[in-house]
mmCIF file of C-alpha atoms and ligand atoms in Angstrom:
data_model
loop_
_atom_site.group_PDB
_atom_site.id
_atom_site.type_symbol
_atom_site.label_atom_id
_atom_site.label_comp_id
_atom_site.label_asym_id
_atom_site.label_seq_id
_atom_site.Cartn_x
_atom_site.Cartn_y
_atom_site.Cartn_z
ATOM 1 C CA UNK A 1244 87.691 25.399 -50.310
ATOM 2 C CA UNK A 1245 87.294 22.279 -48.348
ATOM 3 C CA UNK A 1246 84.187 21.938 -45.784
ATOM 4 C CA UNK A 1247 85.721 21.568 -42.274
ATOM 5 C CA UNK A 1248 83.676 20.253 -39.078
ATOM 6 C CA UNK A 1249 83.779 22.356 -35.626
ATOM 7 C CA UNK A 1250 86.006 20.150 -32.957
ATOM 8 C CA UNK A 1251 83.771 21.637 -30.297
ATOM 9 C CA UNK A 1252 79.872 21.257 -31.378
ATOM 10 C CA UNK A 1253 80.677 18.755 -35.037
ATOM 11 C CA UNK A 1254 78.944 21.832 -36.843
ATOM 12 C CA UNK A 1255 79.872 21.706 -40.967
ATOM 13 C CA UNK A 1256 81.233 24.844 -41.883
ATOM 14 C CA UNK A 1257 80.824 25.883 -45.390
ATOM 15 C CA UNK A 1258 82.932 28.792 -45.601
ATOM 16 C CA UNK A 1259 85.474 30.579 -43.327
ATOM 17 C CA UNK A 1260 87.550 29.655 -40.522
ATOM 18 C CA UNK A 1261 85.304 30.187 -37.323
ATOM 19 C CA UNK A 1262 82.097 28.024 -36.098
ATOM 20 C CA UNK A 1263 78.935 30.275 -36.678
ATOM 21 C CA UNK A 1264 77.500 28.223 -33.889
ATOM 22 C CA UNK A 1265 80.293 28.541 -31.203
ATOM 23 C CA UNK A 1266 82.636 30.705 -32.835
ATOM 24 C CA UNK A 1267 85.443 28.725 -31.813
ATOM 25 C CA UNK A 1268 88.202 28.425 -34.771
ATOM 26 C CA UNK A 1269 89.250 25.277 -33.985
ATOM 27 C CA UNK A 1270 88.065 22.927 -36.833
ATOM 28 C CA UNK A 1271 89.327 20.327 -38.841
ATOM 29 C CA UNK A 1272 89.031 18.844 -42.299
ATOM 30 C CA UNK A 1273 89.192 15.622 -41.206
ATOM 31 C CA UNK A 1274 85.447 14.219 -40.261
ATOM 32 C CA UNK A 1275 83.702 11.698 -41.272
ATOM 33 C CA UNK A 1276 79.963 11.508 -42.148
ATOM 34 C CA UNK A 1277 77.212 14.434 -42.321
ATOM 35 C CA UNK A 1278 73.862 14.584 -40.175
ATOM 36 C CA UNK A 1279 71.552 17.566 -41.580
ATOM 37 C CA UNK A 1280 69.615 19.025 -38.254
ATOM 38 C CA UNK A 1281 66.340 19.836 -39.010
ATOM 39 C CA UNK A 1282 64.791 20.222 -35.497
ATOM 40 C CA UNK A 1283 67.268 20.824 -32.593
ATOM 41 C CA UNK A 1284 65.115 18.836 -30.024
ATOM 42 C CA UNK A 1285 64.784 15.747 -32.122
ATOM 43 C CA UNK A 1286 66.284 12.168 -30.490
ATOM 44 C CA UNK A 1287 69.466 12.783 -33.063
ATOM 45 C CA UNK A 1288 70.229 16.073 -31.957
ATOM 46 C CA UNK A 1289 70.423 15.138 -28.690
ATOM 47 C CA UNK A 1290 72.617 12.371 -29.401
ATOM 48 C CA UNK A 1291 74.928 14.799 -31.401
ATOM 49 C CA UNK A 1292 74.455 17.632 -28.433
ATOM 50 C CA UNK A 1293 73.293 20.143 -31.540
ATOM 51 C CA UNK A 1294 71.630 22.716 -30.212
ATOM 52 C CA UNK A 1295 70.886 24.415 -33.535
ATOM 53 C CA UNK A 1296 69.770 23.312 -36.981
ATOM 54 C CA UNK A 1297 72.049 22.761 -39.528
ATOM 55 C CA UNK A 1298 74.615 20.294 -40.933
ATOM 56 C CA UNK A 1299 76.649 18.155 -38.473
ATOM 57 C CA UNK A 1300 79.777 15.427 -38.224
ATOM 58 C CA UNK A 1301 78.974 12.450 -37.069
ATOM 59 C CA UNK A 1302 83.008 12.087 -36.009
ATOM 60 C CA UNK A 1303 85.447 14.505 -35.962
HETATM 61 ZN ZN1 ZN B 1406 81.264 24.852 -33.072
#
């Protein structure tokens, strides 16, 4: 199965068809680039408006 990105928060999700982060289904297979999150408070996260670690679009 094909990795899909969260329209809401850019979260990459794995597996399934609902955002663990905002638990929205609305995602799409079409994003471009990945961003891992390591610390939520860092200067990229902020940029991205992650809130929680993990794997991120950079564009959906
Ligand atoms: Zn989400």
């Amino acid at each position: 199965m094909a990795k899909k990105a969260c329209k809401n928060c850019k979260r990459v999700v794995a597996k399934g068809n609902v955002c663990p982060v905002c638990k929205t289904p609305d995602l799409t297979s079409s994003f471009q680039g990945v961003a891992v999150i390591f610390d939520a408070d860092s200067e990229i996260a902020k940029r991205l408006g992650v809130t929680a670690p993990g794997k991120y679009a950079l564009k959906v």
